[in-house]
PDB file of C-alpha atoms in Angstrom:
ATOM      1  CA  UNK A   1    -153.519  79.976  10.790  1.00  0.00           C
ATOM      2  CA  UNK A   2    -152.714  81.827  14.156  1.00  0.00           C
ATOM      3  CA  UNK A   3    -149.671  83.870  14.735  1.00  0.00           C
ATOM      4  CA  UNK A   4    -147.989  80.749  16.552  1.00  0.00           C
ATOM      5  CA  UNK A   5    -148.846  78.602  13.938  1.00  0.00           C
ATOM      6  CA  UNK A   6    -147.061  80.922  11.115  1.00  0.00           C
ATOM      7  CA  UNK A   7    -144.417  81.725  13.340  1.00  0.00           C
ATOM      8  CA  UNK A   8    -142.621  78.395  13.801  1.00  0.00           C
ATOM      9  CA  UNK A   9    -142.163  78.567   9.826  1.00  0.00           C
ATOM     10  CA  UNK A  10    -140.149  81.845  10.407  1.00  0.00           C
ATOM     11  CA  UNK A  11    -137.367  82.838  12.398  1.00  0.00           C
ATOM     12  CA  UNK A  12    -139.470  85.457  14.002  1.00  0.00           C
ATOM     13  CA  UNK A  13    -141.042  85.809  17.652  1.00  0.00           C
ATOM     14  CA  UNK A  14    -145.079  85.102  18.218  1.00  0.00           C
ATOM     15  CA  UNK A  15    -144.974  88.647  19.280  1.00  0.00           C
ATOM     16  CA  UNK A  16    -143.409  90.071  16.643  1.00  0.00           C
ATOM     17  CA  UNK A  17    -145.258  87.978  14.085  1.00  0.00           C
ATOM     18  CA  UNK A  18    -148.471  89.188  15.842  1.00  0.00           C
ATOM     19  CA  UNK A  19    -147.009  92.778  15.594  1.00  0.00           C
ATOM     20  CA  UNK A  20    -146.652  92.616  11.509  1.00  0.00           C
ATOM     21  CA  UNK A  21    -150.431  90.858  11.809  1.00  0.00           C
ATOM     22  CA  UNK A  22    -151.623  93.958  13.435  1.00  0.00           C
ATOM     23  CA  UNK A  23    -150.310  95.825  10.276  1.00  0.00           C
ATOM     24  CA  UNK A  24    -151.796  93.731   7.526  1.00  0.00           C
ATOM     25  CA  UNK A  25    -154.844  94.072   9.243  1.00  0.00           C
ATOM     26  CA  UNK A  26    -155.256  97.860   9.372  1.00  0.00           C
ATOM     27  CA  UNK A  27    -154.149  97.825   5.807  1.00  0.00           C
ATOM     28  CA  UNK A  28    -156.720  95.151   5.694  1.00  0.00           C
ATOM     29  CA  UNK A  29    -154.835  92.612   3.874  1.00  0.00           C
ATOM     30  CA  UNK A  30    -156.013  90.163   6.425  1.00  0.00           C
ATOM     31  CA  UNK A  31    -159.088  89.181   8.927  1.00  0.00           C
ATOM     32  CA  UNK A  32    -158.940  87.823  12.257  1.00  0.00           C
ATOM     33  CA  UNK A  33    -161.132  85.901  14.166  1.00  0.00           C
ATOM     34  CA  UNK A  34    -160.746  84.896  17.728  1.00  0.00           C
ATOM     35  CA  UNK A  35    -161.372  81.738  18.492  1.00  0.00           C
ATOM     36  CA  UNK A  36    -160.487  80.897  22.235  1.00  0.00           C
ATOM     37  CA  UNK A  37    -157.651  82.237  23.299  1.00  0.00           C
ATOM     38  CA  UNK A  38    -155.832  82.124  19.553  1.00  0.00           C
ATOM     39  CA  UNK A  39    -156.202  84.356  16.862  1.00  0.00           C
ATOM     40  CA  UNK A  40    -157.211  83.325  13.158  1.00  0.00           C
ATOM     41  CA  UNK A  41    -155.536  85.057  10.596  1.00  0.00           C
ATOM     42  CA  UNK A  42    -157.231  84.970   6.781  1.00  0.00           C
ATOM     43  CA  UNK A  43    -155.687  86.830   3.533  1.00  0.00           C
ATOM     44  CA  UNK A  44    -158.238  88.928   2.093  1.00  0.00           C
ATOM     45  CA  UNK A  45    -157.876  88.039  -1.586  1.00  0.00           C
ATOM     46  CA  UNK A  46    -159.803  90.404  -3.478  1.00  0.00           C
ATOM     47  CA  UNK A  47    -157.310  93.428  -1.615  1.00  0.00           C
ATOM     48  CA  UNK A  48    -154.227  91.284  -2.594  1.00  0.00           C
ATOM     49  CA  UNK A  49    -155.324  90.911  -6.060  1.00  0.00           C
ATOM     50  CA  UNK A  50    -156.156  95.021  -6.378  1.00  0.00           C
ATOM     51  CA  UNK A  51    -152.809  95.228  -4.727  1.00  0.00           C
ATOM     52  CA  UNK A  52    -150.601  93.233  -6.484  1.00  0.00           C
ATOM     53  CA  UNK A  53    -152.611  94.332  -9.886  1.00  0.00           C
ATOM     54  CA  UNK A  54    -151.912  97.540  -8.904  1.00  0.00           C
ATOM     55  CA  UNK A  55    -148.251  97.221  -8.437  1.00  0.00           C
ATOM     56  CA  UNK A  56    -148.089  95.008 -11.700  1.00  0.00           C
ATOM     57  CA  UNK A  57    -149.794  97.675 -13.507  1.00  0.00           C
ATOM     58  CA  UNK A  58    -147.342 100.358 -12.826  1.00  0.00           C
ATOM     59  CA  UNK A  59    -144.222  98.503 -13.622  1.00  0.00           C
ATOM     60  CA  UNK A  60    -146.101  97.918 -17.083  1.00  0.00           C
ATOM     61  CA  UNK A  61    -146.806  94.200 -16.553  1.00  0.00           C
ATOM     62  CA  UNK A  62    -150.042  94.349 -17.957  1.00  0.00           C
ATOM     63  CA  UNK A  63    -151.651  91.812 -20.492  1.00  0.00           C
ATOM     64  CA  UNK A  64    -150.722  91.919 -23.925  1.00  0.00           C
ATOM     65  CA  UNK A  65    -154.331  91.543 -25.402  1.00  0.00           C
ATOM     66  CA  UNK A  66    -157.792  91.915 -23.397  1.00  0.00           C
ATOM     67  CA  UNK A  67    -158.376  88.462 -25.131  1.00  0.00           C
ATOM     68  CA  UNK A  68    -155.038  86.381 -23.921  1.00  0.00           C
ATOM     69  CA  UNK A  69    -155.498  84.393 -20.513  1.00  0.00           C
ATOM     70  CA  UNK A  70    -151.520  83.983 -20.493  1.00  0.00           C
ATOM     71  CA  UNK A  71    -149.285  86.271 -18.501  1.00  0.00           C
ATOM     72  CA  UNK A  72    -145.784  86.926 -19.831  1.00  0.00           C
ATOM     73  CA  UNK A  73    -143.339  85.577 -16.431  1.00  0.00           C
ATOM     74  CA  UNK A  74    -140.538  86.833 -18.782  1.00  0.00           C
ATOM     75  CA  UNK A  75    -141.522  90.211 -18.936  1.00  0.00           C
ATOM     76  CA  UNK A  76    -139.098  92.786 -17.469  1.00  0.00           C
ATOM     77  CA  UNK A  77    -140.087  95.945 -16.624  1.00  0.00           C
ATOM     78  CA  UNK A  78    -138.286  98.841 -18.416  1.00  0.00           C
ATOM     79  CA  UNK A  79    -136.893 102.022 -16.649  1.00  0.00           C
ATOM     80  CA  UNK A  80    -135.778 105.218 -18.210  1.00  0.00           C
ATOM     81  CA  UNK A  81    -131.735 105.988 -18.202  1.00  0.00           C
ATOM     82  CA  UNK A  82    -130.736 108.549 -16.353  1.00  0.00           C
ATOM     83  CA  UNK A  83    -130.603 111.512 -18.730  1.00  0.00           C
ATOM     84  CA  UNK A  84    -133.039 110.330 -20.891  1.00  0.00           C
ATOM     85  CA  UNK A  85    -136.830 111.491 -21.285  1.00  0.00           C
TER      86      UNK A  85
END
């Protein structure tokens, strides 16, 4: 989708939604392509998976077993209380 495209779903300039693009794409969390005078944006998947594994991983929300295929949605991360080790 271009910038214009994904910018009539939010209530946020073509400019500015082609501002945030430019950041996604350093972090490279998305491609573009230029096609005319638009711009194609893509997610790269594979970075969004590391990424989101990554955050999932360090909030503990990990699989139970190697072998399960389910993920628990109920699962609440645990933080320490202050005071506590």
């Amino acid at each position: 989708m271009s910038a214009g495209e994904l910018s009539d779903h939010f209530a946020v300039s073509k400019p500015t939604m082609s501002a945030h693009f430019a950041v996604l794409q350093v972090a490279g969390l998305i491609e573009a392509e230029k096609s005319g005078r638009t711009i194609i944006y893509r997610l790269v998947m594979s970075v969004l998976e590391e990424a989101l594994l990554g955050f999932a991983h360090t909030l503990g929300w990990g699989l139970e077993s190697k072998r399960s295929t389910r993920v628990n949605h109920n699962k609440v991360a645990k933080r320490p209380v202050k005071g506590e080790a």
